[in-house]
Amino acid sequence: MAPLHRTSPICATSDRSTGSQATLHVGDDDDDAPRRLPYHHTVKMSMFRAKKLDLGCFTNVRILRDHSKRKAFEAAEPERQALRYIIRNTLLPARTRAIAQLQLTQMHCYTRPTQIRNRCILGGKGRGILRDFKMSRYNFRMQALAGNLPGVKKASW
Amino acid sequence: MSIPRARLLDLMRARCELFGTTFNPEGIRTGNKILRQRLKGPALASYYPRKLVTLRDFRREFEPLQLEVDDEAEQDRLDHIAALVTFRRHSLRISQSNISQSESPWEGSTKKEEGSIRRWRCVHSVSLLYDGPR
């Protein structure tokens, strides 16, 4: 694909445009600058937690953690998508894409969507959650039998 | 009879202009599908129900109407603290009576008296923990 890159006018412009972006956003490593630790080594998990409890459901530390991760992901999502775009774009120079890959992997783990897990809002359990009701299967059964879930009815056939 | 490729490309370009899509005849991976994706952060962040109104807000709303709102949990907490305070006073009285029996509590005191002093300190620190604002 390399010859195509050089000849195509679209690629040339994109090279130029991302060249400026690479210095601005991605940043080149110069050897004189002091080495910084990766981002996830310097940031504490607790900085993502809300200073004041902002949840109205059942609360335990796992729910708080998951909620913090959700908010962290929401805040970092545009940046993550921008980096993913740079990585996927084969028209960009390989160096820019490699730097973007490194940046994406060095983002804090709380900003990753795969860290998010649905938990039961009544008991905080992490397994056997019905997505539609945000409840574990046992709590769902209890609530359904008590008639607290509109439209849910015990079936038998 | 086959249609020349240039003509097909022209058609494709015109179609792209018309529908506002990217003209990419070679099918190069430009990563545009990432840009087309919707952001799912707001939906994910609103999974857990947020705290909407607290009892304190409720009380503040009803204050101008001269209405009082009972907070049972807060009352339980205050009762618990009151019980602790009376317990502390009681044990303080015991320890003071122990101290008054001997001349100097710190030097030459018996093991029993030392224990009582220590217990008073312990209770005192517990009550300090509970006296503070929540």
GROMACS .gro file of C-alpha atoms in nm:
model
  291
    1MET     CA    1   0.000   0.000   0.000
    2ALA     CA    2   0.298   0.231   0.037
    3PRO     CA    3   0.322   0.349  -0.328
    4LEU     CA    4  -0.048   0.424  -0.325
    5HIS     CA    5   0.004   0.645  -0.022
    6ARG     CA    6   0.266   0.859  -0.184
    7THR     CA    7   0.088   0.905  -0.516
    8SER     CA    8  -0.266   0.965  -0.401
    9PRO     CA    9  -0.341   1.336  -0.345
   10ILE     CA   10  -0.588   1.251  -0.067
   11CYS     CA   11  -0.320   1.065   0.117
   12ALA     CA   12  -0.072   1.347   0.076
   13THR     CA   13  -0.312   1.597   0.231
   14SER     CA   14  -0.398   1.362   0.512
   15ASP     CA   15  -0.027   1.310   0.574
   16ARG     CA   16   0.022   1.681   0.601
   17SER     CA   17  -0.278   1.736   0.824
   18THR     CA   18  -0.188   1.456   1.061
   19GLY     CA   19   0.174   1.564   1.065
   20SER     CA   20   0.067   1.876   1.249
   21GLN     CA   21  -0.165   1.672   1.465
   22ALA     CA   22   0.116   1.438   1.553
   23THR     CA   23   0.322   1.717   1.703
   24LEU     CA   24   0.022   1.874   1.872
   25HIS     CA   25  -0.169   1.580   2.004
   26VAL     CA   26   0.030   1.262   1.985
   27GLY     CA   27   0.366   1.419   2.048
   28ASP     CA   28   0.715   1.303   1.945
   29ASP     CA   29   0.952   1.159   2.198
   30ASP     CA   30   1.269   1.362   2.236
   31ASP     CA   31   1.549   1.206   2.434
   32ASP     CA   32   1.632   1.518   2.636
   33ALA     CA   33   1.290   1.533   2.797
   34PRO     CA   34   1.259   1.354   3.133
   35ARG     CA   35   1.085   1.021   3.108
   36ARG     CA   36   0.735   1.033   3.249
   37LEU     CA   37   0.571   0.730   3.400
   38PRO     CA   38   0.278   0.593   3.203
   39TYR     CA   39  -0.050   0.759   3.282
   40HIS     CA   40  -0.198   0.468   3.472
   41HIS     CA   41   0.096   0.454   3.713
   42THR     CA   42   0.052   0.811   3.832
   43VAL     CA   43  -0.325   0.830   3.873
   44LYS     CA   44  -0.510   0.690   4.170
   45MET     CA   45  -0.836   0.507   4.132
   46SER     CA   46  -0.999   0.724   4.397
   47MET     CA   47  -0.973   1.034   4.180
   48PHE     CA   48  -1.255   0.897   3.966
   49ARG     CA   49  -1.487   0.852   4.263
   50ALA     CA   50  -1.747   1.119   4.330
   51LYS     CA   51  -1.662   1.330   4.634
   52LYS     CA   52  -2.021   1.305   4.749
   53LEU     CA   53  -2.239   0.998   4.708
   54ASP     CA   54  -2.453   1.052   4.399
   55LEU     CA   55  -2.626   0.714   4.382
   56GLY     CA   56  -2.982   0.648   4.491
   57CYS     CA   57  -2.975   0.267   4.466
   58PHE     CA   58  -2.819  -0.001   4.682
   59THR     CA   59  -2.457   0.096   4.736
   60ASN     CA   60  -2.150  -0.106   4.805
   61VAL     CA   61  -1.793  -0.054   4.703
   62ARG     CA   62  -1.828  -0.260   4.385
   63ILE     CA   63  -2.120  -0.054   4.268
   64LEU     CA   64  -1.931   0.266   4.351
   65ARG     CA   65  -1.632   0.140   4.156
   66ASP     CA   66  -1.841   0.041   3.858
   67HIS     CA   67  -2.018   0.376   3.864
   68SER     CA   68  -1.684   0.558   3.872
   69LYS     CA   69  -1.569   0.354   3.575
   70ARG     CA   70  -1.881   0.442   3.382
   71LYS     CA   71  -1.830   0.812   3.445
   72ALA     CA   72  -1.460   0.788   3.361
   73PHE     CA   73  -1.543   0.614   3.035
   74GLU     CA   74  -1.803   0.876   2.950
   75ALA     CA   75  -1.549   1.152   3.002
   76ALA     CA   76  -1.275   0.982   2.801
   77GLU     CA   77  -1.486   0.838   2.522
   78PRO     CA   78  -1.422   1.112   2.258
   79GLU     CA   79  -1.049   1.087   2.315
   80ARG     CA   80  -1.060   0.709   2.290
   81GLN     CA   81  -1.259   0.724   1.969
   82ALA     CA   82  -1.020   0.978   1.819
   83LEU     CA   83  -0.725   0.753   1.897
   84ARG     CA   84  -0.908   0.451   1.758
   85TYR     CA   85  -0.976   0.647   1.440
   86ILE     CA   86  -0.609   0.731   1.403
   87ILE     CA   87  -0.515   0.367   1.459
   88ARG     CA   88  -0.764   0.234   1.207
   89ASN     CA   89  -0.684   0.489   0.937
   90THR     CA   90  -0.437   0.323   0.699
   91LEU     CA   91  -0.377   0.651   0.519
   92LEU     CA   92  -0.190   0.796   0.816
   93PRO     CA   93   0.184   0.741   0.862
   94ALA     CA   94   0.272   0.427   1.052
   95ARG     CA   95   0.452   0.623   1.322
   96THR     CA   96   0.146   0.830   1.407
   97ARG     CA   97  -0.066   0.519   1.424
   98ALA     CA   98   0.183   0.341   1.646
   99ILE     CA   99   0.199   0.639   1.883
  100ALA     CA  100  -0.179   0.648   1.896
  101GLN     CA  101  -0.180   0.277   1.978
  102LEU     CA  102   0.058   0.335   2.266
  103GLN     CA  103  -0.148   0.627   2.393
  104LEU     CA  104  -0.464   0.424   2.384
  105THR     CA  105  -0.308   0.139   2.578
  106GLN     CA  106  -0.159   0.381   2.830
  107MET     CA  107  -0.489   0.543   2.915
  108HIS     CA  108  -0.619   0.464   3.260
  109CYS     CA  109  -0.791   0.128   3.287
  110TYR     CA  110  -1.104   0.295   3.430
  111THR     CA  111  -1.161   0.464   3.093
  112ARG     CA  112  -1.195   0.128   2.919
  113PRO     CA  113  -1.547   0.019   2.829
  114THR     CA  114  -1.460  -0.345   2.895
  115GLN     CA  115  -1.415  -0.264   3.263
  116ILE     CA  116  -1.783  -0.182   3.293
  117ARG     CA  117  -2.009  -0.456   3.418
  118ASN     CA  118  -2.379  -0.441   3.482
  119ARG     CA  119  -2.459  -0.494   3.848
  120CYS     CA  120  -2.782  -0.550   4.037
  121ILE     CA  121  -2.923  -0.220   4.161
  122LEU     CA  122  -3.092  -0.393   4.454
  123GLY     CA  123  -2.814  -0.614   4.583
  124GLY     CA  124  -2.499  -0.525   4.391
  125LYS     CA  125  -2.450  -0.874   4.254
  126GLY     CA  126  -2.242  -0.900   3.938
  127ARG     CA  127  -2.369  -1.224   3.791
  128GLY     CA  128  -2.704  -1.331   3.655
  129ILE     CA  129  -2.825  -0.979   3.579
  130LEU     CA  130  -3.132  -0.927   3.363
  131ARG     CA  131  -3.035  -0.629   3.154
  132ASP     CA  132  -3.389  -0.502   3.104
  133PHE     CA  133  -3.453  -0.479   3.476
  134LYS     CA  134  -3.096  -0.415   3.601
  135MET     CA  135  -3.155  -0.682   3.863
  136SER     CA  136  -3.008  -1.016   3.955
  137ARG     CA  137  -3.230  -1.311   3.875
  138TYR     CA  138  -3.326  -1.367   4.239
  139ASN     CA  139  -3.416  -1.003   4.304
  140PHE     CA  140  -3.603  -0.997   3.976
  141ARG     CA  141  -3.807  -1.299   4.087
  142MET     CA  142  -3.885  -1.144   4.423
  143GLN     CA  143  -3.988  -0.811   4.271
  144ALA     CA  144  -4.192  -0.979   3.998
  145LEU     CA  145  -4.379  -1.200   4.244
  146ALA     CA  146  -4.447  -0.897   4.462
  147GLY     CA  147  -4.597  -0.724   4.159
  148ASN     CA  148  -4.348  -0.437   4.154
  149LEU     CA  149  -4.256  -0.483   3.789
  150PRO     CA  150  -4.531  -0.361   3.554
  151GLY     CA  151  -4.616  -0.610   3.283
  152VAL     CA  152  -4.421  -0.898   3.434
  153LYS     CA  153  -4.629  -1.201   3.513
  154LYS     CA  154  -4.550  -1.555   3.612
  155ALA     CA  155  -4.617  -1.786   3.323
  156SER     CA  156  -4.699  -2.153   3.316
  157TRP     CA  157  -4.780  -2.379   3.024
  158MET     CA  158  -2.114  -0.457  -2.413
  159SER     CA  159  -1.944  -0.348  -2.095
  160ILE     CA  160  -1.955  -0.010  -1.930
  161PRO     CA  161  -1.612   0.156  -1.899
  162ARG     CA  162  -1.474   0.181  -1.544
  163ALA     CA  163  -1.424   0.555  -1.565
  164ARG     CA  164  -1.793   0.601  -1.629
  165LEU     CA  165  -1.881   0.379  -1.334
  166LEU     CA  166  -1.646   0.580  -1.116
  167ASP     CA  167  -1.814   0.901  -1.228
  168LEU     CA  168  -2.146   0.751  -1.132
  169MET     CA  169  -2.007   0.651  -0.794
  170ARG     CA  170  -1.864   0.998  -0.734
  171ALA     CA  171  -2.193   1.161  -0.824
  172ARG     CA  172  -2.374   0.922  -0.593
  173CYS     CA  173  -2.136   1.005  -0.308
  174GLU     CA  174  -2.186   1.378  -0.360
  175LEU     CA  175  -2.559   1.332  -0.366
  176PHE     CA  176  -2.584   1.128  -0.047
  177GLY     CA  177  -2.297   1.290   0.137
  178THR     CA  178  -2.083   0.977   0.166
  179THR     CA  179  -1.709   0.944   0.121
  180PHE     CA  180  -1.584   0.861  -0.225
  181ASN     CA  181  -1.346   0.571  -0.174
  182PRO     CA  182  -1.331   0.355  -0.488
  183GLU     CA  183  -1.025   0.154  -0.378
  184GLY     CA  184  -1.191   0.059  -0.050
  185ILE     CA  185  -0.903   0.194   0.160
  186ARG     CA  186  -0.950   0.152   0.537
  187THR     CA  187  -0.986   0.509   0.650
  188GLY     CA  188  -1.133   0.441   0.992
  189ASN     CA  189  -1.446   0.634   0.910
  190LYS     CA  190  -1.659   0.371   1.073
  191ILE     CA  191  -1.515   0.479   1.407
  192LEU     CA  192  -1.629   0.835   1.342
  193ARG     CA  193  -1.972   0.711   1.240
  194GLN     CA  194  -2.027   0.530   1.570
  195ARG     CA  195  -2.246   0.699   1.826
  196LEU     CA  196  -2.111   0.781   2.169
  197LYS     CA  197  -2.244   0.533   2.422
  198GLY     CA  198  -2.097   0.699   2.731
  199PRO     CA  199  -2.413   0.885   2.844
  200ALA     CA  200  -2.622   0.570   2.819
  201LEU     CA  201  -2.369   0.368   3.016
  202ALA     CA  202  -2.319   0.636   3.282
  203SER     CA  203  -2.691   0.657   3.353
  204TYR     CA  204  -2.719   0.288   3.446
  205TYR     CA  205  -2.744   0.332   3.820
  206PRO     CA  206  -3.024   0.556   3.950
  207ARG     CA  207  -2.890   0.886   4.081
  208LYS     CA  208  -2.976   1.034   4.414
  209LEU     CA  209  -3.254   1.281   4.341
  210VAL     CA  210  -3.373   1.427   4.671
  211THR     CA  211  -3.256   1.380   5.029
  212LEU     CA  212  -3.448   1.416   5.353
  213ARG     CA  213  -3.253   1.733   5.423
  214ASP     CA  214  -3.386   1.890   5.101
  215PHE     CA  215  -3.733   1.777   5.199
  216ARG     CA  216  -3.706   1.943   5.538
  217ARG     CA  217  -3.574   2.263   5.381
  218GLU     CA  218  -3.872   2.271   5.145
  219PHE     CA  219  -4.120   2.240   5.431
  220GLU     CA  220  -3.952   2.486   5.668
  221PRO     CA  221  -4.136   2.799   5.536
  222LEU     CA  222  -4.467   2.621   5.598
  223GLN     CA  223  -4.378   2.562   5.966
  224LEU     CA  224  -4.398   2.188   5.909
  225GLU     CA  225  -4.156   1.943   6.065
  226VAL     CA  226  -4.022   1.632   5.901
  227ASP     CA  227  -3.916   1.338   6.116
  228ASP     CA  228  -3.592   1.171   6.024
  229GLU     CA  229  -3.600   0.836   6.199
  230ALA     CA  230  -3.250   0.731   6.105
  231GLU     CA  231  -3.108   1.060   6.231
  232GLN     CA  232  -3.306   1.023   6.553
  233ASP     CA  233  -3.169   0.672   6.600
  234ARG     CA  234  -2.818   0.804   6.553
  235LEU     CA  235  -2.868   1.080   6.810
  236ASP     CA  236  -3.014   0.832   7.059
  237HIS     CA  237  -2.712   0.607   7.011
  238ILE     CA  238  -2.479   0.898   7.078
  239ALA     CA  239  -2.675   1.000   7.387
  240ALA     CA  240  -2.645   0.646   7.521
  241LEU     CA  241  -2.271   0.650   7.459
  242VAL     CA  242  -2.233   0.986   7.636
  243THR     CA  243  -2.415   0.864   7.946
  244PHE     CA  244  -2.199   0.552   7.945
  245ARG     CA  245  -1.890   0.767   7.925
  246ARG     CA  246  -2.004   0.988   8.216
  247HIS     CA  247  -2.074   0.682   8.421
  248SER     CA  248  -1.732   0.527   8.358
  249LEU     CA  249  -1.567   0.865   8.414
  250ARG     CA  250  -1.726   0.881   8.756
  251ILE     CA  251  -1.592   0.534   8.837
  252SER     CA  252  -1.241   0.619   8.726
  253GLN     CA  253  -1.241   0.947   8.920
  254SER     CA  254  -1.347   0.765   9.233
  255ASN     CA  255  -1.063   0.520   9.174
  256ILE     CA  256  -0.813   0.802   9.131
  257SER     CA  257  -0.927   0.979   9.446
  258GLN     CA  258  -0.861   0.663   9.647
  259SER     CA  259  -0.490   0.664   9.568
  260GLU     CA  260  -0.268   0.970   9.607
  261SER     CA  261  -0.097   0.961   9.266
  262PRO     CA  262  -0.264   0.770   8.987
  263TRP     CA  263   0.038   0.764   8.758
  264GLU     CA  264   0.303   0.642   9.000
  265GLY     CA  265   0.263   0.347   9.230
  266SER     CA  266  -0.095   0.282   9.129
  267THR     CA  267  -0.228  -0.070   9.143
  268LYS     CA  268  -0.301  -0.274   8.835
  269LYS     CA  269  -0.673  -0.238   8.888
  270GLU     CA  270  -0.656   0.141   8.890
  271GLU     CA  271  -0.438   0.151   8.582
  272GLY     CA  272  -0.695  -0.063   8.406
  273SER     CA  273  -0.976   0.173   8.500
  274ILE     CA  274  -0.786   0.475   8.375
  275ARG     CA  275  -0.712   0.300   8.052
  276ARG     CA  276  -1.075   0.206   8.012
  277TRP     CA  277  -1.184   0.565   8.065
  278ARG     CA  278  -0.944   0.677   7.793
  279CYS     CA  279  -1.076   0.412   7.560
  280VAL     CA  280  -1.439   0.510   7.617
  281HIS     CA  281  -1.349   0.874   7.580
  282SER     CA  282  -1.194   0.814   7.239
  283VAL     CA  283  -1.498   0.614   7.128
  284SER     CA  284  -1.732   0.894   7.227
  285LEU     CA  285  -1.512   1.145   7.046
  286LEU     CA  286  -1.553   0.936   6.736
  287TYR     CA  287  -1.928   0.939   6.759
  288ASP     CA  288  -1.971   1.299   6.878
  289GLY     CA  289  -1.837   1.448   6.557
  290PRO     CA  290  -2.064   1.553   6.272
  291ARG     CA  291  -2.147   1.286   6.021
   0.00000   0.00000   0.00000
